[in-house]
Structures are given as structure tokens and as C-alpha cells.
Tab-separated table of C-alpha atoms and ligand atoms in Angstrom:
chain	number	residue	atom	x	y	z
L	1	UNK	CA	-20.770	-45.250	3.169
L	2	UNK	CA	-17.512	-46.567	4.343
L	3	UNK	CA	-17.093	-49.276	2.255
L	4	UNK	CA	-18.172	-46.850	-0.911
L	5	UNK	CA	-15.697	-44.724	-0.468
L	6	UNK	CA	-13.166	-47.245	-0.477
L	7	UNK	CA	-14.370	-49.058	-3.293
L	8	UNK	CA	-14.316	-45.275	-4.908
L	9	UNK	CA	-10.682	-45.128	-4.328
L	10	UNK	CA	-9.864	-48.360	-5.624
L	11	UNK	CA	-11.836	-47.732	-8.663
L	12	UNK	CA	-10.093	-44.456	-9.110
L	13	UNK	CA	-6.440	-46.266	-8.278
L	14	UNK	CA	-6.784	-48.506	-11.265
L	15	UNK	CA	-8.330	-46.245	-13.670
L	16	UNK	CA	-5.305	-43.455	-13.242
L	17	UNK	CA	-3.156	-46.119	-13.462
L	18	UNK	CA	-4.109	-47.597	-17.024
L	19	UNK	CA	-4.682	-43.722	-18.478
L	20	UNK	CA	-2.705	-44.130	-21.554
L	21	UNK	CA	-2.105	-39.709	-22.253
L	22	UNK	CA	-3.601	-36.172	-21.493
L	23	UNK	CA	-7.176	-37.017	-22.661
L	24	UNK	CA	-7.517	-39.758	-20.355
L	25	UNK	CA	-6.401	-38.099	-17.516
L	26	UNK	CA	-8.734	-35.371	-18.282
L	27	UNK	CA	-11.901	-37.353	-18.608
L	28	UNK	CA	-10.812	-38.898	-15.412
L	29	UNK	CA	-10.242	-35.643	-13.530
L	30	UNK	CA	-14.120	-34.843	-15.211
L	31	UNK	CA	-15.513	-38.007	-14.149
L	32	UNK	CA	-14.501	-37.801	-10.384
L	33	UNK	CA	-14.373	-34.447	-9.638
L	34	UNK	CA	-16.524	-32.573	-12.320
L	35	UNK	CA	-19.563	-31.293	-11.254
L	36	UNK	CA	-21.698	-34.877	-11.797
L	37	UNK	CA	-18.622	-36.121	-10.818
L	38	UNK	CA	-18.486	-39.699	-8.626
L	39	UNK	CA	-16.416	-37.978	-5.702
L	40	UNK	CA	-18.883	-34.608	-5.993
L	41	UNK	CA	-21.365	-37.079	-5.465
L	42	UNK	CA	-20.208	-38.339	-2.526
L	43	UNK	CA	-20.225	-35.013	-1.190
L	44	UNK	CA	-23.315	-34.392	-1.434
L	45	UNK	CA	-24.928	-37.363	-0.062
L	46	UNK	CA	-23.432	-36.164	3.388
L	47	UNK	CA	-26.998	-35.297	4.345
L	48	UNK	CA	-28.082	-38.536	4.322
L	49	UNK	CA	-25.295	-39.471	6.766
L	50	UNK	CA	-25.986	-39.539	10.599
L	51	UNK	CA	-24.684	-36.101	12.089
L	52	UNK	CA	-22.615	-38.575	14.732
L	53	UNK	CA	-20.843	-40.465	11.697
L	54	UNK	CA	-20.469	-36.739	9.940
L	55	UNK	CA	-16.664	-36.231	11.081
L	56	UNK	CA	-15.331	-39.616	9.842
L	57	UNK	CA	-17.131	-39.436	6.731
L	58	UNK	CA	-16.282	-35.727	6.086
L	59	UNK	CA	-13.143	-36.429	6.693
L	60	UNK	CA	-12.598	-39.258	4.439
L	61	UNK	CA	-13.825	-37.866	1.302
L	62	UNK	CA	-11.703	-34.735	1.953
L	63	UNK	CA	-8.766	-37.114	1.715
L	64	UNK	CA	-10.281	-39.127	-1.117
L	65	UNK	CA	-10.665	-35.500	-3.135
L	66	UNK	CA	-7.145	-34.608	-2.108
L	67	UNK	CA	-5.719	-37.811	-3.174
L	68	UNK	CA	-7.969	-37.587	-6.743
L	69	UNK	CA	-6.889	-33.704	-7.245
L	70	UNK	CA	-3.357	-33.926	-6.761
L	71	UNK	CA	-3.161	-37.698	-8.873
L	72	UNK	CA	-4.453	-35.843	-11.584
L	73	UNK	CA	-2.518	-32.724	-11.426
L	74	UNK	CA	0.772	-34.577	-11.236
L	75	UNK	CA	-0.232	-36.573	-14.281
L	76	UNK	CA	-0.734	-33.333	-15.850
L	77	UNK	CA	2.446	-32.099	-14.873
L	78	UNK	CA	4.443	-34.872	-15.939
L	79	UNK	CA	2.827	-34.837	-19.457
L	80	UNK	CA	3.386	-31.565	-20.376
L	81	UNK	CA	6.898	-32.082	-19.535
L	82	UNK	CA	7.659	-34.718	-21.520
L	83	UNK	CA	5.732	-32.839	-24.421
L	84	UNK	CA	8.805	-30.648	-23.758
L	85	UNK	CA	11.565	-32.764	-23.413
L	86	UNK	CA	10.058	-34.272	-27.204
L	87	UNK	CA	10.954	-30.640	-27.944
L	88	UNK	CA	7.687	-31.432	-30.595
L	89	UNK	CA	7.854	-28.274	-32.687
L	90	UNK	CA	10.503	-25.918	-32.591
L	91	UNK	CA	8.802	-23.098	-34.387
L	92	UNK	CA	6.573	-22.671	-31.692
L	93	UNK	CA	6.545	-18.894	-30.234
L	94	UNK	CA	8.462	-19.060	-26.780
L	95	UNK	CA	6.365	-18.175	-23.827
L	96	UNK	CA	6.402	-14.961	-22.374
L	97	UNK	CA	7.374	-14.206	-19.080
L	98	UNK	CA	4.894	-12.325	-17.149
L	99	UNK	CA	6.761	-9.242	-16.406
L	100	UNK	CA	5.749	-7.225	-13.119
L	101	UNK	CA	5.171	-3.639	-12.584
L	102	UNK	CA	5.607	-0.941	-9.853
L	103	UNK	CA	2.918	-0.378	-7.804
L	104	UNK	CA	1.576	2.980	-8.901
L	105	UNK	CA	2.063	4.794	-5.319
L	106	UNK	CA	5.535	3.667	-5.812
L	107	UNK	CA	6.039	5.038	-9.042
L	108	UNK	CA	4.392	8.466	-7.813
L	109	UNK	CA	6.784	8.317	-4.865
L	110	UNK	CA	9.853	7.805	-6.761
L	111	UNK	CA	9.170	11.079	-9.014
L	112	UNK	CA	8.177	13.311	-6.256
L	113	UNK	CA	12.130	11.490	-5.024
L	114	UNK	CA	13.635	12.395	-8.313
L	115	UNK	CA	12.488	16.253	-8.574
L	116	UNK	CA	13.923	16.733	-4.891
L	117	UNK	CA	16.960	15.079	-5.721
L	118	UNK	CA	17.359	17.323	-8.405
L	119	UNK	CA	16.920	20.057	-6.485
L	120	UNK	CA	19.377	18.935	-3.915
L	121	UNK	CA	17.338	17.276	-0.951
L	122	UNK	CA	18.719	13.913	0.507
L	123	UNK	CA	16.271	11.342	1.470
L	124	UNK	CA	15.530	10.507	4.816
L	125	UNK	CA	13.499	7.573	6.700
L	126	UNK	CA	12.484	6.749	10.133
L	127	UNK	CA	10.222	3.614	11.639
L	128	UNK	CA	6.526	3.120	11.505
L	129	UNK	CA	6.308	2.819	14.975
L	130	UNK	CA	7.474	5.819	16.658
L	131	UNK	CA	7.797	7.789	20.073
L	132	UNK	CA	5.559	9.823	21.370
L	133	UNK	CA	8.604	12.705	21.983
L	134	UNK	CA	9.308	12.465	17.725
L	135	UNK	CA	5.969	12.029	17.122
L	136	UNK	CA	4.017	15.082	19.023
L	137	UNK	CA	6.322	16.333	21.752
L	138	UNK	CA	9.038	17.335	19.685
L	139	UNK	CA	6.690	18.842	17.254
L	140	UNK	CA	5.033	21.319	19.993
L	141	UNK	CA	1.752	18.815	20.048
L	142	UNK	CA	1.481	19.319	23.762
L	143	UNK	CA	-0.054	16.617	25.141
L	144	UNK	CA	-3.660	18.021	24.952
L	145	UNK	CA	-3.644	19.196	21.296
L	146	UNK	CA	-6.676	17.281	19.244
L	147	UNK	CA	-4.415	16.194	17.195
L	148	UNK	CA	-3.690	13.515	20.081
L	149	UNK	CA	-7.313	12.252	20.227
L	150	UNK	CA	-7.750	8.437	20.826
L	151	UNK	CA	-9.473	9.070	17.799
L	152	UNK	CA	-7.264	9.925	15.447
L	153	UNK	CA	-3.866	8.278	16.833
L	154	UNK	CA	-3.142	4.396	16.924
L	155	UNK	CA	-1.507	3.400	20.378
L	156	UNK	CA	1.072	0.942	20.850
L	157	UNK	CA	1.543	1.831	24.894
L	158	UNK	CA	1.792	4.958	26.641
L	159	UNK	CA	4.762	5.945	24.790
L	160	UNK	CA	4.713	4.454	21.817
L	161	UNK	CA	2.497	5.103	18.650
L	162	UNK	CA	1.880	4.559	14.731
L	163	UNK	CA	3.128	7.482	13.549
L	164	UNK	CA	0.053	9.961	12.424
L	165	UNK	CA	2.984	11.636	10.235
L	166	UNK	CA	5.840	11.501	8.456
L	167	UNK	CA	6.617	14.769	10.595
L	168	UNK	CA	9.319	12.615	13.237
L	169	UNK	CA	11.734	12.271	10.453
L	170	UNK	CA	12.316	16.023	10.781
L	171	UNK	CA	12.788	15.461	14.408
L	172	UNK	CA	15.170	12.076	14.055
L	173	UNK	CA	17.291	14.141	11.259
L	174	UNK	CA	17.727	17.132	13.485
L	175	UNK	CA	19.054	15.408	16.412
L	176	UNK	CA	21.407	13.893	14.073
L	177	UNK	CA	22.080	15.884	11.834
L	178	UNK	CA	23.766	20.072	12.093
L	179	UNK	CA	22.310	22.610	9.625
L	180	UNK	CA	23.066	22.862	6.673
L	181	UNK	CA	19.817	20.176	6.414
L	182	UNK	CA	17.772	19.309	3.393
L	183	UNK	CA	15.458	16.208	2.868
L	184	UNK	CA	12.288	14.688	2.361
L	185	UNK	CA	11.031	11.743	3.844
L	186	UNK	CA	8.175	9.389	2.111
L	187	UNK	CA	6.279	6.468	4.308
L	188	UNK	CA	3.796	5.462	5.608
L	189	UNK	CA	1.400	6.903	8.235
L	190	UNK	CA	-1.679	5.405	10.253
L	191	UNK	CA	-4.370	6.972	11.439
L	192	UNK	CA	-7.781	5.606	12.998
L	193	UNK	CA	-9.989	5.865	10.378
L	194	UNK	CA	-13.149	3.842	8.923
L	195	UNK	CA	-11.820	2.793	5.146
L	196	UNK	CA	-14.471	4.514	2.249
L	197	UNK	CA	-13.751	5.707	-1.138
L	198	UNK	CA	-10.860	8.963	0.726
L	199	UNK	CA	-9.890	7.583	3.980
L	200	UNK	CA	-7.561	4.811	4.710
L	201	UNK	CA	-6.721	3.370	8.348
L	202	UNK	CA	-2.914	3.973	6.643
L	203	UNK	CA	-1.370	6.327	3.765
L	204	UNK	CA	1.276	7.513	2.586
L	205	UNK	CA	2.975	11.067	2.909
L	206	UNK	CA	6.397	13.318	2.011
L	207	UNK	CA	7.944	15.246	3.864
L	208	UNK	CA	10.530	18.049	3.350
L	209	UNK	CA	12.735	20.196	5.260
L	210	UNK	CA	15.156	22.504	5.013
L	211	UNK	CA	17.194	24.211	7.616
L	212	UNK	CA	19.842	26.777	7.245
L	213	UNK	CA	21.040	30.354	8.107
L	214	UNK	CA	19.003	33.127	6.543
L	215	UNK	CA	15.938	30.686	5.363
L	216	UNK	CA	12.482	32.390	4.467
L	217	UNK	CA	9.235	31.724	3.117
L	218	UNK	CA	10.386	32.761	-0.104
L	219	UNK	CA	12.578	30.014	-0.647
L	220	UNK	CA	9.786	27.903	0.475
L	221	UNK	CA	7.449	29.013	-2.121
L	222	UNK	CA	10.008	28.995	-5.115
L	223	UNK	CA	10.641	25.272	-4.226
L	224	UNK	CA	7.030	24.263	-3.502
L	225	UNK	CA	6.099	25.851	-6.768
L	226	UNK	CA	9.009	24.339	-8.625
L	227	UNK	CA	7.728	20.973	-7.285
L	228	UNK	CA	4.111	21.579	-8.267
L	229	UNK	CA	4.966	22.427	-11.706
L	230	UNK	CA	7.261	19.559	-12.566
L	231	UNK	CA	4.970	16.639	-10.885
L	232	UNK	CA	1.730	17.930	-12.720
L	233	UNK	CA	2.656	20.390	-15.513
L	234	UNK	CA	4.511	23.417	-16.309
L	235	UNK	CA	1.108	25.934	-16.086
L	236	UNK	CA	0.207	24.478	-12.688
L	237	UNK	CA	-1.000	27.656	-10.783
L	238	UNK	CA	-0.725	27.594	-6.986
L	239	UNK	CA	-1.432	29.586	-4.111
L	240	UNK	CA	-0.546	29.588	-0.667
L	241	UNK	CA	-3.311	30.043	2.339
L	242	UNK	CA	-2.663	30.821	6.048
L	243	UNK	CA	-2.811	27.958	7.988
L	244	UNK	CA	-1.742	26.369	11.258
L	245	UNK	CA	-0.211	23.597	12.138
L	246	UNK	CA	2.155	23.420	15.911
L	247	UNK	CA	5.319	22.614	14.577
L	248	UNK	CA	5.298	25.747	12.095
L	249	UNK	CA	5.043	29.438	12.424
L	250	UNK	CA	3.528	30.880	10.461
L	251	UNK	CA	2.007	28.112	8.096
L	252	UNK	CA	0.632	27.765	5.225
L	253	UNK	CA	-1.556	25.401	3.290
L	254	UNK	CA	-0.721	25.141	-0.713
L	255	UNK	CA	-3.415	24.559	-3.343
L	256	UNK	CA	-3.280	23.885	-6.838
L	257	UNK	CA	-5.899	24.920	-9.325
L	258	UNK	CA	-7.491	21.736	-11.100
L	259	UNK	CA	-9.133	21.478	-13.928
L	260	UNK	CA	-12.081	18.503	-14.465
L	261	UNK	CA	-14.935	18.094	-16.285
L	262	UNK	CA	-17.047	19.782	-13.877
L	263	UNK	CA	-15.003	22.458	-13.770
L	264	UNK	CA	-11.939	24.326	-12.254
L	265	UNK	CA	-11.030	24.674	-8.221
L	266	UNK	CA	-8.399	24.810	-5.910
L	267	UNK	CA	-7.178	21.594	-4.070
L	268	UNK	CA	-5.630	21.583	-0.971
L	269	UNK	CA	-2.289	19.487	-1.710
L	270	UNK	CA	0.102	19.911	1.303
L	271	UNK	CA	1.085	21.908	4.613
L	272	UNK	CA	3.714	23.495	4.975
L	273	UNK	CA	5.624	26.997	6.295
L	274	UNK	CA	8.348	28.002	8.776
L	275	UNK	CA	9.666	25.538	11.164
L	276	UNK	CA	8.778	26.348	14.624
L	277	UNK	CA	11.421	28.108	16.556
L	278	UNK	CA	10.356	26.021	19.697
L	279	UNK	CA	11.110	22.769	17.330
L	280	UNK	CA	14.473	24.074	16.441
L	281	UNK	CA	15.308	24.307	20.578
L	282	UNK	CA	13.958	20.625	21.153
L	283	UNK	CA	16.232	19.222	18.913
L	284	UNK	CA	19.291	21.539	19.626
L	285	UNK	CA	19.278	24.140	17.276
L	286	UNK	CA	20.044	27.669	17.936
L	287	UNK	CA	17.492	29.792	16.159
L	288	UNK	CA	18.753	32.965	16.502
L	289	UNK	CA	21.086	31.361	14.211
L	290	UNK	CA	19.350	29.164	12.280
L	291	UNK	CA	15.935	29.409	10.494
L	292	UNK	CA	14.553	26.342	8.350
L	293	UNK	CA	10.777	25.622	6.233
L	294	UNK	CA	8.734	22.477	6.055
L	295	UNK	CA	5.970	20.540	4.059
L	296	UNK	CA	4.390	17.499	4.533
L	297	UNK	CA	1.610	15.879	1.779
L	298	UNK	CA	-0.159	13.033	1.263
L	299	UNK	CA	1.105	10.533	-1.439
L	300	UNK	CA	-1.720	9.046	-2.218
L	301	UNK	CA	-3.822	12.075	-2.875
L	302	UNK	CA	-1.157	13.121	-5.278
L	303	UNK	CA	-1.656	9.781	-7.280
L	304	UNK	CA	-5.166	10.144	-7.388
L	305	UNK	CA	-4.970	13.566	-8.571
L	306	UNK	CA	-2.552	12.473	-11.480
L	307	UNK	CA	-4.212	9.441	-12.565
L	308	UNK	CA	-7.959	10.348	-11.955
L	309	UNK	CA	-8.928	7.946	-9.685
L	310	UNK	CA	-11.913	7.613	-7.195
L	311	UNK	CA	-11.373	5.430	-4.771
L	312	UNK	CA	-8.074	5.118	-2.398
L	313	UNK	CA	-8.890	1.293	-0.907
L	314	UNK	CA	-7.977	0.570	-4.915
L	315	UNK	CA	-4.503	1.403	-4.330
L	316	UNK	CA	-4.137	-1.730	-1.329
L	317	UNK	CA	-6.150	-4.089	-2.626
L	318	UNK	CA	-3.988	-5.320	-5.363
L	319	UNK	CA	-6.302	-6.576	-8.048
L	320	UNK	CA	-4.026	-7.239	-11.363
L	321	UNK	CA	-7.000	-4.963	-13.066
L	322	UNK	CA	-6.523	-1.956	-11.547
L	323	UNK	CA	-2.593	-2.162	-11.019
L	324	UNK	CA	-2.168	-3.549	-14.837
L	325	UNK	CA	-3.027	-0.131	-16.043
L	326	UNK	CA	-0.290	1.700	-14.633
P	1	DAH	N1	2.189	16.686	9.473
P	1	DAH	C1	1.061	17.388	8.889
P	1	DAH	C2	-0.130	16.453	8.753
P	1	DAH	O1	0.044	15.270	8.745
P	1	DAH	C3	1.412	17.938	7.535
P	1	DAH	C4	2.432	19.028	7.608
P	1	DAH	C5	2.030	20.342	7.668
P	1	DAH	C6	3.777	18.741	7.600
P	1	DAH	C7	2.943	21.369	7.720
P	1	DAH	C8	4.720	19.766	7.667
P	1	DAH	C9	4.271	21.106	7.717
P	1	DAH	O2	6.033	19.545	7.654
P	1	DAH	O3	5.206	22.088	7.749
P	1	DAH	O4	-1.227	16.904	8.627
């Protein structure tokens, strides 16, 4: 087996060597490595081959296949250069580049950016792995709110998580920052989940904030709805339902009315309502003085609202099919 597999190289050697152009080199790249080829051959005659000589042998027509593939290829290579350099026929339509795209959670992110920018809101970021004081404590998620389940939350250490929320980056921007505050925050969140067609072990959400003197749930509505309206249509209807979440009082959940094929019903999009006055004291501000509203939403739902689609694990896996058509 040895010896054939030398001989096979030899053989191959000379044969690349007196290929005269493209045709050559292709018959040759069919006759050793084509399906009948004389190296695919090889291959599978392994079963005939002790199991203790198996290694060697393996190994040696691995290299010999190598060697073959990438002879060929570089012959292939060189040729179509010099086709090029002949500059054969000018007339020939240039080719085009492949031009990329923006990932279609990107593009959804950047025009829920652009209608907050519009309406005045900076935008604010924080890290994917955060503290357990930005990430519940601050909020008023005590530390035995269900929220904190083993289930839910990925642990780094005692102290440190993956945020469930883009909720911290209220937290970070209040410690920095004195009212008069207004931002959102996109990222990414992680939560311990089994992936199907609506849950990811990571997503994406917004968040927004807005703290000031004099601050109610009106302005929280006109803003919410403003937002609604110009991300999925001017007759969007919406409606607000009691809700609770820790770091708000009271809150609110907002659906929008959607209209399919099967039908019309409300879809819950985000949370939201008025920041918790306990919040406001963790970070520093007086609120007596100071009152301030909230939302947080996934991405990723949006984007499957707004395009139609069924299944989240599409938006990560990055087949060219799916992210062509956007
Ligand atoms: N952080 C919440 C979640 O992930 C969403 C949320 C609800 C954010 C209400 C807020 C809010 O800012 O006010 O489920």
C-alpha cells in the first residue's frame, strides 16, 4: 500500500507537470480526486488495510489528497490570472462586487434609534456582563424576587451576571448622570432558555428613560404612542394594561392591535411606567424632586412583528437566504 501511494504521487507529479492549460488541469483534478478518482480510490481501500497499519496509511493519503487539491487549485489560480493579465476581451461586463447588507435586527434597531433621536433621547450603553447591584439590586429585585431564579439568570460568580435586561443602563446613567435624563439603551440580554421557534438563550431589547421634575404617565403614553405609530404605521392603536414590574410604580404593559390573516388581537410589545421612587434613592436622586418613566422591549419581537416572521433562531443563524431578503 506503501509503495502505491508513492508511485500515485509520482504519477500525479509528472502528469501536473506536463498539463499544457485549464482543461488539462481539470481532467487531472477529475481523474485523482473525482469520485472514481485514483486518490478516492485509495481511500476507500482502507478497509482492506490492517487496523495496526491504519494511522500511517490514513495519514499518508491525507497528505497525498492535500498535496493533489492544492496542486490543482494553484494551477487554477494562476491560469485565470494570466487570462487576465491577456486582458482577452475588453467588452466583457466587469464583475460585480458582492455588496453586504445589515443584519435585519440591526436595521430594526437603528429606526427604533432614529425616532428617539428625533424625539430628543441620547443613546446609552452598558456591558453584557453586569453586577448584580445594576442588574437586580438597584432595580428593587431583592434578592428573593423570581425574577432571580437559577432558572432564568446566567451566573458568572456570586456577583456577577449576564444581564437578564437592558434595565442596568438606567442604573449606570443615573449614577452618572443629574436629571434632566433622557435615553434609550439597545443590547443584548441573556437569559437561560431552551432555543425553539420564540425563545432564545440571548435577545435583544430597548430601553428608555426619562427623568425630570414634574414627569407623569402622560408624557409616557404620548411618547410610547408616538413611537408605536412611527415604527409600524400611523393608525397603530395601542393600549396600556396594569402591570408590575419592581423597578416601576405603577406599571404598565403596552399592546398594539395587529392585524393577520387570522384575524385582529392585541400584542403585548413592551413594559413600561413610573420609575420606582426607591430606584431614584439608590442611585441618588431626590424624588420629592424628581419624578422620571421607563420602558423596556424586546428587539427582536419587534422585527418579527414587522417583517412576519416565525421563527427567532433565523435571526442568529446567518444563512445568506434568509438575511438576503432584507
Ligand atoms: N426589564 C423588563 C424585562 O426585561 C422590561 C421593562 C419593564 C423595562 C418595565 C422597563 C420597565 O424599563 O419600565 O422584562
Amino acid at each position: 500500500m506503501k509503495e502505491e501511494i508513492q508511485q500515485l504521487r509520482t504519477q500525479f507529479e509528472a502528469d501536473i507537470a506536463a498539463a499544457t492549460d485549464g482543461r488539462d488541469v481539470e481532467a487531472l483534478r477529475i481523474k485523482y480526486l473525482g469520485r472514481n478518482g485514483l486518490v478516492t480510490a485509495l481511500s476507500r481501500n482502507m478497509k482492506h488495510v490492517a487496523p495496526q497499519d491504519r494511522p500511517v496509511i490514513g495519514k499518508m493519503i491525507n497528505e497525498l489528497n492535500t498535496l493533489v487539491r492544492d496542486a490543482i487549485q494553484a494551477r487554477k489560480d494562476d491560469e485565470g490570472e494570466t487570462q487576465q493579465e491577456a486582458g482577452i476581451d475588453l467588452t466583457l461586463p466587469g464583475r460585480t462586487p458582492r455588496v453586504g447588507r445589515r443584519h435585519p435586527l440591526t436595521q430594526i434597531r437603528d429606526e427604533i434609534k432614529q425616532i428617539f433621536l428625533r424625539l430628543g433621547f441620547a443613546v446609552a450603553d452598558g456591558p453584557e456582563v453586569e453586577t448584580d447591584f445594576n442588574n437586580f439590586e438597584a432595580l428593587n429585585i431583592p434578592k428573593l424576587h423570581p425574577a432571580r431564579n437559577m432558572q432564568d439568570t446566567l451566573y458568572i460568580s456570586e456577583e456577577l451576571v449576564l444581564r437578564t435586561h437592558t434595565s442596568p443602563v438606567q442604573i449606570r446613567t443615573m449614577l452618572k448622570q443629574k436629571p434632566p435624563v433622557r435615553i434609550i439603551a439597545p443590547g443584548r440580554v441573556y437569559r437561560r432558555d431552551t432555543p425553539d421557534a420564540s425563545h432564545s438563550p440571548f435577545f435583544h431589547q430597548i430601553e428608555g428613560l426619562l427623568v425630570d421634575e414634574g414627569i407623569s404617565m402622560g408624557d409616557l403614553k404620548a411618547i410610547l404612542s408616538v413611537f408605536t405609530k412611527e415604527m409600524f404605521g400611523a393608525d397603530t392603536k395601542v393600549r396600556f394594561r396594569p402591570s408590575y414590574f419592581p423597578f416601576t410604580e405603577p406599571s404598565a404593559e403596552m399592546d398594539m392591535w395587529w392585524e393577520s390573516d387570522k384575524g385582529g388581537r392585541w400584542l403585548e410589545l413592551l413594559g413600561c411606567g413610573m420609575v420606582n421612587p426607591k430606584v431614584l434613592e439608590n442611585v441618588g436622586i431626590d424624588p420629592q424632586r424628581y419624578s422620571g418613566w421607563a420602558f423596556g422591549g424586546g428587539i427582536d419581537r419587534m422585527a418579527i412583528l414587522k417583517y412576519g416572521i416565525n421563527d427567532i433562531r433565523l435571526f442568529f443563524d446567518n444563512d445568506l437566504r434568509f438575511l438576503e431578503q432584507f
